[in-house]
mmCIF file of C-alpha atoms in Angstrom:
data_model
loop_
_atom_site.group_PDB
_atom_site.id
_atom_site.type_symbol
_atom_site.label_atom_id
_atom_site.label_comp_id
_atom_site.label_asym_id
_atom_site.label_seq_id
_atom_site.Cartn_x
_atom_site.Cartn_y
_atom_site.Cartn_z
ATOM 1 C CA UNK A 1 -49.029 237.647 -105.659
ATOM 2 C CA UNK A 2 -48.409 238.333 -109.534
ATOM 3 C CA UNK A 3 -46.510 241.435 -110.786
ATOM 4 C CA UNK A 4 -46.337 242.820 -114.167
ATOM 5 C CA UNK A 5 -43.504 244.983 -115.220
ATOM 6 C CA UNK A 6 -43.294 247.025 -118.685
ATOM 7 C CA UNK A 7 -39.943 248.584 -118.763
ATOM 8 C CA UNK A 8 -40.450 250.957 -121.774
ATOM 9 C CA UNK A 9 -42.423 254.103 -120.367
ATOM 10 C CA UNK A 10 -42.544 255.492 -124.076
ATOM 11 C CA UNK A 11 -41.622 254.106 -127.580
ATOM 12 C CA UNK A 12 -42.070 255.517 -131.021
ATOM 13 C CA UNK A 13 -42.159 254.161 -134.558
ATOM 14 C CA UNK A 14 -42.307 255.433 -138.083
ATOM 15 C CA UNK A 15 -45.429 254.258 -139.822
ATOM 16 C CA UNK A 16 -45.163 251.197 -141.857
ATOM 17 C CA UNK A 17 -42.326 250.129 -139.620
ATOM 18 C CA UNK A 18 -42.288 247.380 -136.946
ATOM 19 C CA UNK A 19 -42.055 248.016 -133.137
ATOM 20 C CA UNK A 20 -41.703 245.385 -130.120
ATOM 21 C CA UNK A 21 -43.121 246.285 -126.669
ATOM 22 C CA UNK A 22 -41.588 244.420 -123.743
ATOM 23 C CA UNK A 23 -43.159 242.899 -120.648
ATOM 24 C CA UNK A 24 -41.994 240.469 -117.779
ATOM 25 C CA UNK A 25 -44.174 239.147 -115.318
ATOM 26 C CA UNK A 26 -43.865 237.084 -112.237
ATOM 27 C CA UNK A 27 -46.060 234.183 -110.757
ATOM 28 C CA UNK A 28 -46.041 231.043 -109.091
ATOM 29 C CA UNK A 29 -48.979 229.811 -111.019
ATOM 30 C CA UNK A 30 -48.901 227.418 -113.836
ATOM 31 C CA UNK A 31 -52.122 227.851 -115.533
ATOM 32 C CA UNK A 32 -52.706 231.687 -116.498
ATOM 33 C CA UNK A 33 -53.417 234.111 -119.421
ATOM 34 C CA UNK A 34 -51.580 236.947 -120.770
ATOM 35 C CA UNK A 35 -52.984 240.035 -122.507
ATOM 36 C CA UNK A 36 -52.040 243.223 -124.435
ATOM 37 C CA UNK A 37 -54.507 245.962 -123.903
ATOM 38 C CA UNK A 38 -54.613 249.083 -126.299
ATOM 39 C CA UNK A 39 -55.943 252.255 -124.484
ATOM 40 C CA UNK A 40 -56.310 255.177 -126.997
ATOM 41 C CA UNK A 41 -57.185 258.736 -126.112
ATOM 42 C CA UNK A 42 -60.707 257.887 -125.922
ATOM 43 C CA UNK A 43 -59.724 255.913 -122.536
ATOM 44 C CA UNK A 44 -61.777 252.753 -123.548
ATOM 45 C CA UNK A 45 -59.330 249.741 -123.135
ATOM 46 C CA UNK A 46 -59.335 247.466 -126.022
ATOM 47 C CA UNK A 47 -57.962 243.679 -126.070
ATOM 48 C CA UNK A 48 -55.352 243.580 -128.825
ATOM 49 C CA UNK A 49 -54.103 239.887 -128.145
ATOM 50 C CA UNK A 50 -54.333 237.036 -125.754
ATOM 51 C CA UNK A 51 -52.154 234.113 -124.794
ATOM 52 C CA UNK A 52 -52.758 231.045 -122.998
ATOM 53 C CA UNK A 53 -49.801 229.949 -120.742
ATOM 54 C CA UNK A 54 -50.309 226.220 -121.629
ATOM 55 C CA UNK A 55 -49.952 226.656 -125.531
ATOM 56 C CA UNK A 56 -46.471 226.978 -126.923
ATOM 57 C CA UNK A 57 -47.548 228.260 -129.980
ATOM 58 C CA UNK A 58 -47.275 232.357 -129.896
ATOM 59 C CA UNK A 59 -50.588 234.183 -130.641
ATOM 60 C CA UNK A 60 -51.138 236.188 -133.721
ATOM 61 C CA UNK A 61 -53.905 238.601 -134.599
ATOM 62 C CA UNK A 62 -53.226 240.263 -137.855
ATOM 63 C CA UNK A 63 -50.477 242.759 -137.676
ATOM 64 C CA UNK A 64 -50.018 241.834 -134.000
ATOM 65 C CA UNK A 65 -47.894 238.860 -132.825
ATOM 66 C CA UNK A 66 -46.530 237.852 -129.239
ATOM 67 C CA UNK A 67 -43.270 236.234 -128.473
ATOM 68 C CA UNK A 68 -44.106 234.076 -125.026
ATOM 69 C CA UNK A 69 -41.131 232.948 -123.369
ATOM 70 C CA UNK A 70 -42.692 231.076 -120.369
ATOM 71 C CA UNK A 71 -39.437 229.821 -118.679
ATOM 72 C CA UNK A 72 -38.085 233.365 -118.880
ATOM 73 C CA UNK A 73 -41.587 234.796 -117.994
ATOM 74 C CA UNK A 74 -41.543 237.186 -120.970
ATOM 75 C CA UNK A 75 -44.367 238.366 -123.080
ATOM 76 C CA UNK A 76 -43.244 240.913 -125.747
ATOM 77 C CA UNK A 77 -45.666 242.481 -128.494
ATOM 78 C CA UNK A 78 -44.736 243.027 -132.092
ATOM 79 C CA UNK A 79 -46.737 245.543 -134.137
ATOM 80 C CA UNK A 80 -45.973 245.052 -137.865
ATOM 81 C CA UNK A 81 -46.729 247.650 -140.519
ATOM 82 C CA UNK A 82 -47.384 250.290 -137.671
ATOM 83 C CA UNK A 83 -50.337 252.618 -138.564
ATOM 84 C CA UNK A 84 -51.242 255.954 -137.143
ATOM 85 C CA UNK A 85 -54.247 254.475 -135.389
ATOM 86 C CA UNK A 86 -51.745 252.291 -133.406
ATOM 87 C CA UNK A 87 -50.828 255.236 -131.382
ATOM 88 C CA UNK A 88 -52.161 254.577 -127.913
ATOM 89 C CA UNK A 89 -51.226 253.555 -124.351
ATOM 90 C CA UNK A 90 -50.436 249.655 -124.309
ATOM 91 C CA UNK A 91 -50.866 247.557 -121.178
ATOM 92 C CA UNK A 92 -49.600 244.234 -120.774
ATOM 93 C CA UNK A 93 -51.880 242.018 -118.056
ATOM 94 C CA UNK A 94 -51.993 238.756 -116.337
ATOM 95 C CA UNK A 95 -55.002 236.753 -115.023
ATOM 96 C CA UNK A 96 -54.954 233.562 -113.411
ATOM 97 C CA UNK A 97 -58.002 231.395 -112.037
ATOM 98 C CA UNK A 98 -59.352 232.009 -108.514
ATOM 99 C CA UNK A 99 -58.708 229.625 -105.790
ATOM 100 C CA UNK A 100 -61.733 227.468 -106.704
ATOM 101 C CA UNK A 101 -60.419 227.534 -110.362
ATOM 102 C CA UNK A 102 -63.998 228.542 -111.386
ATOM 103 C CA UNK A 103 -63.529 232.275 -112.640
ATOM 104 C CA UNK A 104 -60.891 234.615 -113.950
ATOM 105 C CA UNK A 105 -61.300 237.733 -112.296
ATOM 106 C CA UNK A 106 -58.622 239.920 -111.441
ATOM 107 C CA UNK A 107 -56.321 241.391 -114.294
ATOM 108 C CA UNK A 108 -53.035 242.463 -113.048
ATOM 109 C CA UNK A 109 -51.886 245.196 -115.359
ATOM 110 C CA UNK A 110 -48.371 246.502 -115.983
ATOM 111 C CA UNK A 111 -47.460 250.505 -115.898
ATOM 112 C CA UNK A 112 -48.102 250.701 -119.613
ATOM 113 C CA UNK A 113 -46.120 251.918 -122.513
ATOM 114 C CA UNK A 114 -47.029 255.089 -124.532
ATOM 115 C CA UNK A 115 -46.691 254.095 -128.172
ATOM 116 C CA UNK A 116 -46.605 256.985 -130.861
ATOM 117 C CA UNK A 117 -46.561 256.221 -134.607
ATOM 118 C CA UNK A 118 -45.345 259.017 -136.695
ATOM 119 C CA UNK A 119 -46.066 259.568 -140.250
ATOM 120 C CA UNK B 1 -68.328 249.315 -129.600
ATOM 121 C CA UNK B 2 -68.152 247.040 -126.701
ATOM 122 C CA UNK B 3 -71.684 247.430 -125.151
ATOM 123 C CA UNK B 4 -70.365 248.277 -121.814
ATOM 124 C CA UNK B 5 -71.353 251.788 -120.797
ATOM 125 C CA UNK B 6 -70.585 253.739 -117.757
ATOM 126 C CA UNK B 7 -72.086 256.687 -116.260
ATOM 127 C CA UNK B 8 -71.296 259.557 -115.640
ATOM 128 C CA UNK B 9 -68.405 260.092 -118.057
ATOM 129 C CA UNK B 10 -66.831 262.870 -115.779
ATOM 130 C CA UNK B 11 -67.513 263.977 -112.165
ATOM 131 C CA UNK B 12 -66.215 266.569 -109.493
ATOM 132 C CA UNK B 13 -66.744 265.823 -105.900
ATOM 133 C CA UNK B 14 -65.475 267.425 -102.749
ATOM 134 C CA UNK B 15 -63.181 265.549 -100.288
ATOM 135 C CA UNK B 16 -65.374 263.822 -97.633
ATOM 136 C CA UNK B 17 -68.311 263.245 -99.851
ATOM 137 C CA UNK B 18 -69.747 259.965 -101.241
ATOM 138 C CA UNK B 19 -69.997 258.919 -104.846
ATOM 139 C CA UNK B 20 -71.840 256.137 -106.965
ATOM 140 C CA UNK B 21 -70.592 255.378 -110.456
ATOM 141 C CA UNK B 22 -72.540 252.955 -112.526
ATOM 142 C CA UNK B 23 -71.825 250.410 -115.262
ATOM 143 C CA UNK B 24 -74.172 248.643 -117.642
ATOM 144 C CA UNK B 25 -72.516 245.278 -118.815
ATOM 145 C CA UNK B 26 -72.458 243.773 -122.254
ATOM 146 C CA UNK B 27 -75.401 241.936 -123.078
ATOM 147 C CA UNK B 28 -75.021 238.015 -121.687
ATOM 148 C CA UNK B 29 -72.231 238.840 -119.321
ATOM 149 C CA UNK B 30 -72.781 237.776 -115.742
ATOM 150 C CA UNK B 31 -69.493 239.216 -114.144
ATOM 151 C CA UNK B 32 -68.503 242.838 -113.740
ATOM 152 C CA UNK B 33 -65.029 244.075 -112.387
ATOM 153 C CA UNK B 34 -64.027 247.554 -111.499
ATOM 154 C CA UNK B 35 -60.635 248.976 -111.820
ATOM 155 C CA UNK B 36 -59.123 252.375 -110.599
ATOM 156 C CA UNK B 37 -56.574 253.779 -112.909
ATOM 157 C CA UNK B 38 -54.367 256.866 -111.691
ATOM 158 C CA UNK B 39 -53.165 259.151 -114.378
ATOM 159 C CA UNK B 40 -50.218 257.620 -116.263
ATOM 160 C CA UNK B 41 -50.566 254.459 -114.313
ATOM 161 C CA UNK B 42 -51.909 250.920 -115.188
ATOM 162 C CA UNK B 43 -55.407 249.973 -113.771
ATOM 163 C CA UNK B 44 -55.818 248.347 -110.273
ATOM 164 C CA UNK B 45 -58.146 245.802 -109.679
ATOM 165 C CA UNK B 46 -60.894 246.962 -106.904
ATOM 166 C CA UNK B 47 -63.337 244.018 -106.745
ATOM 167 C CA UNK B 48 -65.630 241.702 -109.066
ATOM 168 C CA UNK B 49 -69.196 240.884 -108.721
ATOM 169 C CA UNK B 50 -70.732 237.623 -109.928
ATOM 170 C CA UNK B 51 -74.414 236.482 -109.335
ATOM 171 C CA UNK B 52 -74.882 239.711 -107.278
ATOM 172 C CA UNK B 53 -72.072 238.755 -104.735
ATOM 173 C CA UNK B 54 -68.645 240.069 -104.317
ATOM 174 C CA UNK B 55 -66.026 237.552 -106.073
ATOM 175 C CA UNK B 56 -62.769 238.819 -105.398
ATOM 176 C CA UNK B 57 -61.228 242.074 -103.946
ATOM 177 C CA UNK B 58 -58.136 243.935 -104.415
ATOM 178 C CA UNK B 59 -56.183 245.823 -101.941
ATOM 179 C CA UNK B 60 -58.679 248.655 -101.517
ATOM 180 C CA UNK B 61 -60.422 249.904 -98.009
ATOM 181 C CA UNK B 62 -63.920 249.054 -97.242
ATOM 182 C CA UNK B 63 -65.085 252.415 -98.152
ATOM 183 C CA UNK B 64 -64.926 251.393 -101.492
ATOM 184 C CA UNK B 65 -68.070 249.130 -101.801
ATOM 185 C CA UNK B 66 -70.147 247.590 -104.828
ATOM 186 C CA UNK B 67 -73.384 246.118 -105.870
ATOM 187 C CA UNK B 68 -74.509 243.927 -108.887
ATOM 188 C CA UNK B 69 -78.279 243.958 -109.950
ATOM 189 C CA UNK B 70 -80.390 241.040 -111.293
ATOM 190 C CA UNK B 71 -79.872 242.604 -114.808
ATOM 191 C CA UNK B 72 -75.903 242.289 -114.234
ATOM 192 C CA UNK B 73 -75.339 246.069 -114.184
ATOM 193 C CA UNK B 74 -73.347 247.218 -111.340
ATOM 194 C CA UNK B 75 -72.638 250.114 -109.176
ATOM 195 C CA UNK B 76 -69.340 251.129 -107.339
ATOM 196 C CA UNK B 77 -69.587 253.372 -104.151
ATOM 197 C CA UNK B 78 -66.947 255.385 -102.549
ATOM 198 C CA UNK B 79 -67.636 256.836 -99.147
ATOM 199 C CA UNK B 80 -65.383 259.675 -97.549
ATOM 200 C CA UNK B 81 -63.724 260.666 -100.728
ATOM 201 C CA UNK B 82 -59.968 261.204 -100.454
ATOM 202 C CA UNK B 83 -57.793 263.703 -102.837
ATOM 203 C CA UNK B 84 -56.208 260.391 -103.965
ATOM 204 C CA UNK B 85 -59.329 258.836 -105.039
ATOM 205 C CA UNK B 86 -59.153 261.062 -108.246
ATOM 206 C CA UNK B 87 -58.736 258.571 -111.000
ATOM 207 C CA UNK B 88 -60.380 257.056 -114.039
ATOM 208 C CA UNK B 89 -62.745 254.205 -112.737
ATOM 209 C CA UNK B 90 -62.971 251.343 -115.441
ATOM 210 C CA UNK B 91 -65.795 248.850 -115.438
ATOM 211 C CA UNK B 92 -65.225 245.738 -117.401
ATOM 212 C CA UNK B 93 -67.714 242.943 -117.970
ATOM 213 C CA UNK B 94 -67.292 239.143 -118.847
ATOM 214 C CA UNK B 95 -68.468 235.716 -118.398
ATOM 215 C CA UNK B 96 -67.373 234.210 -115.134
ATOM 216 C CA UNK B 97 -65.265 231.396 -116.873
ATOM 217 C CA UNK B 98 -64.158 233.580 -119.748
ATOM 218 C CA UNK B 99 -60.964 235.727 -119.511
ATOM 219 C CA UNK B 100 -62.108 238.113 -122.199
ATOM 220 C CA UNK B 101 -63.110 241.422 -120.683
ATOM 221 C CA UNK B 102 -64.710 244.194 -122.267
ATOM 222 C CA UNK B 103 -64.262 247.595 -121.048
ATOM 223 C CA UNK B 104 -66.404 250.688 -120.650
ATOM 224 C CA UNK B 105 -64.911 254.129 -121.345
ATOM 225 C CA UNK B 106 -64.553 254.853 -117.776
ATOM 226 C CA UNK B 107 -65.787 257.686 -115.502
ATOM 227 C CA UNK B 108 -63.106 260.270 -114.633
ATOM 228 C CA UNK B 109 -63.413 261.251 -110.933
ATOM 229 C CA UNK B 110 -61.842 264.311 -109.554
ATOM 230 C CA UNK B 111 -61.930 265.099 -105.784
ATOM 231 C CA UNK B 112 -61.288 268.538 -104.763
#
């Protein structure tokens, strides 16, 4: 079974500064995906960034980038130039193919980190 | 706007009752997954439906059941409601071979 751990229940950052959210995971799978999702007070879960385990290059999406350390099973999210709209709960998540390798069904989520961006 | 819609947005039920939650998936998506999110926690996988059949299930009792219809919309049914069933229920749609899931805004269920 896979587990995802986020050890920072809450983080805060000043607007325009950089913040890093931590995530570790445990799996015996070799082929999998890792994600960061954002959940603002509106409750809708929004995909921020996705990393494929077989790709060594770290994923980047505008102000968001990850530091993927496969051997250490670590997957941190860096938010640069933080904006007030980044205030939300952030979840790290894991997905692996099913037994037949035909689908990616179950997302396993961490406990979340509440990020507050202060003006 | 992801195109995944859930209804109702809020619901209050009494312990022992039954509830049905609905999800309309994003256009073109053939897979629907349901998650339960307790307050302040991460979502927990309930089950996934593909081609109108259950395609994976999490650690939830049989009183949690679902349906997927030919238009790929889905229902989550919970029988014999318990107080601990109070949570936000999230629906996510995707293509079966794609990892990118799009979530609805959720249904907040309160059991009293």
